[in-house]
Amino acid sequence: MKRNFKYIMLGLVVLASSSCKKFLDINTNPNALTKATPELILPQAIVGSAAISNTYNSVFGDLSGARANAGGFGGFGQVVTYDFGTGDFSPNLWPNSYDNANDFEYVINNTSSDPKLAYSTAIARIMKSLNFERLVNQFNDVPYTEALKGSGKLQPKYDKAEDVYKACIEELSKAIADITAAQASTATNTVAASADPMFGGVMDNWKKFANTVKLRMLIKMAGVPAQQAYATAQFAAINTTIGFLTTDAVVNPGYQKTERPSPVYNSFGFTTTGVVTQDSRLPSKFQYAFYDGKKLSDANRGKVIYRSFPSTPLNQLGDESAGVPRALAAGSSFTTLLKDDLSALGVVKGPTQSTPVLLATESYFLQAEAYARGYLTGNAATAFDNGIIQSFTYLYKTIANTVDATKNPTADATAYKNTNTLSPLVNFTLAGTLDQKIEAIITQKYIALNMIANDERFNEFRRTGYPSIVNGSTDPILTFASRQSVSPRPDRLPTRVLYPQEEYNLNPTNAPAGINKFTSRIFWDLN
């Protein structure tokens, strides 16, 4: 696995360029640079991680049930059959993630011996761990202990997925401890707000972020019998005084409409020249039913997410019949923006919006599950309700990352609960059994992360089987499986994506053979 050291700035030597340009240009080899420093690399690497978050979200839009093919387009092939090969499914996810992890490894290697740079080291540890968590969640076993060695190790061994998870949890714990120690030291340099495009130098938020990523990993591990003892010990060691994210972890280095727009806007709204993106996709009928009353009624969120709600054109993945509607001419179905608009609410807010990495809504749903299962001590119902409120809060934020003055997330979350008062998926008090509680938590997380973190939605469906689908059904309200699926599984879905062909070409001795997209599973997938 030959990985080039690609850093997050094309013009690093042009130090007079704007901070936004420096943060957003990508793919430069630092070995060819004369002034690559950790202080310059770290913020750009964080921006790179956010871009990769957006890629994961986009790539898993179809597999997670958020999107379907639109009328007027053909050639969807493996997208609708799931018969993808090693070169088909977003081959850039793997190399881009390793390149980004390399960025953080560079920072760690060049800051860890300097107490003044303890914050930079800790941030890099956290973000490197995030990269590997996401790689494991899609590919299972991956190179870790021998990875990121540059030309010193071009064909690294593959580590077991659960071992990579454990190593990342150790790194996250160390990062939290190091930040705490540095906060008590007068030797540590602060991280300037301008150098931290995610939390603006607020190190307590970095600790909460690390704790939340760790919680997400431990919950997945705890469901695996062989990992339960480890997870139990780690839950007992979690510093709950630090807490978990209560604000959104989003990145914004200063996106610009005309030159470098937000990846979210560029992926799901418009290009810099005003060309509609996502015109080959429509919302899936399965997903839309959580808003339009067929499963749940949620008009307030539906109106800010979808164009022309509740009359948005819809489809089921794989339906290429003559009657499938086309996307609306005004623009992508996943935004209310018009071409020249600068700001809206919902998922796609505008060209200068922040890119989400991990939202408070997910943090609260993770806490709700941990409390419901007894992993941690807390009130699952309160965390569940807060998760819903935070979903409304994020969707009601403008490009300035503040809630629109005309919106009241708490009031609308209460109205949502009242409208669906008989549903245990919304009214947590009606979820009597543990299974019902977990179904409610995961289903609400699925709704909250719609077109925001589609990869994590697919992860959680594989882990828990929720939201519920009816195996073998052709009713698009009851399943999000493609109508053209060739999967032999009862749910007619794949279990994973495949390693990129590049790995088999460059690391043939170590790349796992015999991986099957319908039978090979991620270690935490027991369904």
CSV table of N, CA and C in Angstrom, one decimal, residues 202-269:
chain,number,residue,atom,x,y,z
A,202,VAL,N,-11.2,26.0,21.5
A,202,VAL,CA,-11.8,25.7,22.7
A,202,VAL,C,-11.5,24.2,23.0
A,203,MET,N,-10.5,24.0,23.9
A,203,MET,CA,-10.0,22.6,24.1
A,203,MET,C,-11.0,21.7,24.9
A,204,ASP,N,-11.9,22.3,25.7
A,204,ASP,CA,-12.9,21.5,26.3
A,204,ASP,C,-13.8,20.8,25.3
A,205,ASN,N,-14.1,21.5,24.2
A,205,ASN,CA,-14.9,20.9,23.2
A,205,ASN,C,-14.1,19.7,22.5
A,206,TRP,N,-12.8,19.9,22.3
A,206,TRP,CA,-12.1,18.8,21.8
A,206,TRP,C,-12.1,17.5,22.7
A,207,LYS,N,-12.1,17.8,24.0
A,207,LYS,CA,-12.2,16.6,24.9
A,207,LYS,C,-13.6,16.0,24.8
A,208,LYS,N,-14.6,16.8,24.7
A,208,LYS,CA,-16.0,16.2,24.5
A,208,LYS,C,-16.1,15.5,23.2
A,209,PHE,N,-15.5,16.0,22.2
A,209,PHE,CA,-15.5,15.4,20.9
A,209,PHE,C,-14.9,14.0,20.9
A,210,ALA,N,-13.7,14.0,21.5
A,210,ALA,CA,-13.0,12.7,21.7
A,210,ALA,C,-13.8,11.7,22.5
A,211,ASN,N,-14.4,12.2,23.6
A,211,ASN,CA,-15.2,11.3,24.4
A,211,ASN,C,-16.4,10.7,23.6
A,212,THR,N,-17.0,11.6,22.7
A,212,THR,CA,-18.1,11.1,22.0
A,212,THR,C,-17.7,10.1,20.9
A,213,VAL,N,-16.6,10.3,20.2
A,213,VAL,CA,-16.1,9.3,19.3
A,213,VAL,C,-15.8,8.0,20.0
A,214,LYS,N,-15.2,8.1,21.2
A,214,LYS,CA,-14.9,6.9,21.9
A,214,LYS,C,-16.2,6.2,22.3
A,215,LEU,N,-17.2,7.0,22.7
A,215,LEU,CA,-18.5,6.4,23.1
A,215,LEU,C,-19.1,5.6,21.9
A,216,ARG,N,-19.1,6.2,20.8
A,216,ARG,CA,-19.6,5.6,19.5
A,216,ARG,C,-18.9,4.3,19.3
A,217,MET,N,-17.6,4.2,19.4
A,217,MET,CA,-16.9,3.0,19.2
A,217,MET,C,-17.2,1.9,20.2
A,218,LEU,N,-17.2,2.3,21.5
A,218,LEU,CA,-17.5,1.4,22.6
A,218,LEU,C,-18.9,0.8,22.5
A,219,ILE,N,-19.9,1.5,22.1
A,219,ILE,CA,-21.2,1.0,21.9
A,219,ILE,C,-21.2,-0.1,20.8
A,220,LYS,N,-20.5,0.1,19.8
A,220,LYS,CA,-20.4,-0.9,18.7
A,220,LYS,C,-19.7,-2.1,19.3
A,221,MET,N,-18.6,-2.0,20.0
A,221,MET,CA,-17.9,-3.1,20.5
A,221,MET,C,-18.7,-3.9,21.6
A,222,ALA,N,-19.5,-3.2,22.3
A,222,ALA,CA,-20.2,-3.8,23.5
A,222,ALA,C,-21.2,-4.9,23.0
A,223,GLY,N,-21.6,-4.8,21.7
A,223,GLY,CA,-22.6,-5.8,21.2
A,223,GLY,C,-21.9,-7.0,20.7
A,224,VAL,N,-20.6,-7.1,20.7
A,224,VAL,CA,-19.8,-8.2,20.3
A,224,VAL,C,-19.4,-9.1,21.5
A,225,PRO,N,-19.9,-10.3,21.6
A,225,PRO,CA,-19.6,-11.0,22.9
A,225,PRO,C,-18.1,-11.1,23.2
A,226,ALA,N,-17.3,-11.3,22.2
A,226,ALA,CA,-15.8,-11.4,22.5
A,226,ALA,C,-15.2,-10.0,23.0
A,227,GLN,N,-15.9,-8.9,22.8
A,227,GLN,CA,-15.4,-7.6,23.1
A,227,GLN,C,-16.1,-7.0,24.3
A,228,GLN,N,-17.1,-7.7,24.9
A,228,GLN,CA,-17.9,-7.1,25.9
A,228,GLN,C,-17.1,-6.8,27.2
A,229,ALA,N,-16.2,-7.7,27.6
A,229,ALA,CA,-15.4,-7.4,28.8
A,229,ALA,C,-14.5,-6.2,28.6
A,230,TYR,N,-13.9,-6.1,27.4
A,230,TYR,CA,-13.1,-4.9,27.2
A,230,TYR,C,-14.0,-3.6,27.2
A,231,ALA,N,-15.1,-3.7,26.5
A,231,ALA,CA,-16.0,-2.5,26.5
A,231,ALA,C,-16.5,-2.1,27.9
A,232,THR,N,-16.8,-3.1,28.7
A,232,THR,CA,-17.3,-2.8,30.0
A,232,THR,C,-16.3,-2.1,30.8
A,233,ALA,N,-15.0,-2.5,30.7
A,233,ALA,CA,-13.9,-1.9,31.5
A,233,ALA,C,-13.7,-0.4,31.0
A,234,GLN,N,-13.9,-0.3,29.7
A,234,GLN,CA,-13.7,1.1,29.1
A,234,GLN,C,-14.8,2.0,29.5
A,235,PHE,N,-16.0,1.5,29.5
A,235,PHE,CA,-17.2,2.3,29.9
A,235,PHE,C,-16.9,2.8,31.4
A,236,ALA,N,-16.5,1.9,32.2
A,236,ALA,CA,-16.2,2.3,33.6
A,236,ALA,C,-15.1,3.3,33.7
A,237,ALA,N,-14.2,3.4,32.8
A,237,ALA,CA,-13.1,4.3,32.8
A,237,ALA,C,-13.4,5.7,32.1
A,238,ILE,N,-14.6,5.7,31.4
A,238,ILE,CA,-14.9,7.0,30.7
A,238,ILE,C,-15.1,8.1,31.7
A,239,ASN,N,-14.5,9.2,31.4
A,239,ASN,CA,-14.6,10.4,32.3
A,239,ASN,C,-15.9,11.2,31.9
A,240,THR,N,-17.0,10.8,32.6
A,240,THR,CA,-18.3,11.5,32.3
A,240,THR,C,-18.3,12.9,32.8
A,241,THR,N,-17.4,13.3,33.7
A,241,THR,CA,-17.3,14.7,34.1
A,241,THR,C,-17.0,15.6,32.9
A,242,ILE,N,-16.1,15.1,32.0
A,242,ILE,CA,-15.8,15.9,30.8
A,242,ILE,C,-17.1,16.0,30.0
A,243,GLY,N,-17.9,14.9,29.9
A,243,GLY,CA,-19.1,14.9,29.2
A,243,GLY,C,-18.9,14.6,27.7
A,244,PHE,N,-20.0,14.8,26.9
A,244,PHE,CA,-20.0,14.5,25.5
A,244,PHE,C,-20.5,15.8,24.8
A,245,LEU,N,-20.4,15.7,23.5
A,245,LEU,CA,-20.7,16.9,22.7
A,245,LEU,C,-22.2,17.4,23.0
A,246,THR,N,-22.3,18.6,23.2
A,246,THR,CA,-23.6,19.3,23.4
A,246,THR,C,-23.7,20.4,22.3
A,247,THR,N,-22.7,20.6,21.5
A,247,THR,CA,-22.7,21.5,20.4
A,247,THR,C,-22.2,20.7,19.1
A,248,ASP,N,-22.5,21.2,18.0
A,248,ASP,CA,-22.2,20.5,16.7
A,248,ASP,C,-20.7,20.7,16.4
A,249,ALA,N,-20.0,19.6,16.1
A,249,ALA,CA,-18.7,19.6,15.6
A,249,ALA,C,-18.7,19.9,14.1
A,250,VAL,N,-18.5,21.1,13.7
A,250,VAL,CA,-18.6,21.5,12.2
A,250,VAL,C,-17.3,22.2,11.9
A,251,VAL,N,-17.0,22.2,10.6
A,251,VAL,CA,-15.7,22.8,10.2
A,251,VAL,C,-16.0,23.9,9.2
A,252,ASN,N,-15.4,25.1,9.3
A,252,ASN,CA,-15.5,26.1,8.3
A,252,ASN,C,-14.3,27.0,8.3
A,253,PRO,N,-13.5,26.8,7.3
A,253,PRO,CA,-12.2,27.6,7.2
A,253,PRO,C,-12.4,28.9,6.5
A,254,GLY,N,-13.7,29.2,6.1
A,254,GLY,CA,-14.0,30.4,5.3
A,254,GLY,C,-14.4,30.1,3.9
A,255,TYR,N,-15.4,29.2,3.8
A,255,TYR,CA,-15.8,28.8,2.4
A,255,TYR,C,-16.3,30.0,1.6
A,256,GLN,N,-16.1,30.0,0.3
A,256,GLN,CA,-16.5,31.1,-0.5
A,256,GLN,C,-17.4,30.5,-1.7
A,257,LYS,N,-18.4,31.3,-2.0
A,257,LYS,CA,-19.3,30.8,-3.1
A,257,LYS,C,-18.6,30.7,-4.4
A,258,THR,N,-17.8,31.7,-4.8
A,258,THR,CA,-17.3,31.8,-6.1
A,258,THR,C,-16.1,31.0,-6.4
A,259,GLU,N,-15.3,30.7,-5.3
A,259,GLU,CA,-14.1,30.0,-5.5
A,259,GLU,C,-14.0,28.6,-4.8
A,260,ARG,N,-14.3,28.6,-3.5
A,260,ARG,CA,-14.2,27.3,-2.8
A,260,ARG,C,-15.5,27.2,-1.9
A,261,PRO,N,-16.6,26.7,-2.5
A,261,PRO,CA,-17.8,26.6,-1.6
A,261,PRO,C,-17.7,25.4,-0.7
A,262,SER,N,-18.6,25.4,0.3
A,262,SER,CA,-18.7,24.3,1.2
A,262,SER,C,-18.9,23.0,0.4
A,263,PRO,N,-18.2,21.9,0.8
A,263,PRO,CA,-18.4,20.6,0.2
A,263,PRO,C,-19.9,20.2,0.2
A,264,VAL,N,-20.6,20.5,1.2
A,264,VAL,CA,-22.0,20.1,1.3
A,264,VAL,C,-22.8,20.8,0.2
A,265,TYR,N,-22.6,22.1,0.0
A,265,TYR,CA,-23.3,22.8,-1.0
A,265,TYR,C,-22.9,22.3,-2.4
A,266,ASN,N,-21.7,22.0,-2.6
A,266,ASN,CA,-21.2,21.6,-3.9
A,266,ASN,C,-21.6,20.2,-4.2
A,267,SER,N,-21.9,19.4,-3.2
A,267,SER,CA,-22.3,18.0,-3.4
A,267,SER,C,-23.8,17.9,-3.6
A,268,PHE,N,-24.6,18.7,-2.9
A,268,PHE,CA,-26.0,18.5,-2.8
A,268,PHE,C,-26.8,19.7,-3.2
A,269,GLY,N,-26.2,20.8,-3.7
A,269,GLY,CA,-26.9,22.0,-4.1
A,269,GLY,C,-26.5,22.4,-5.5
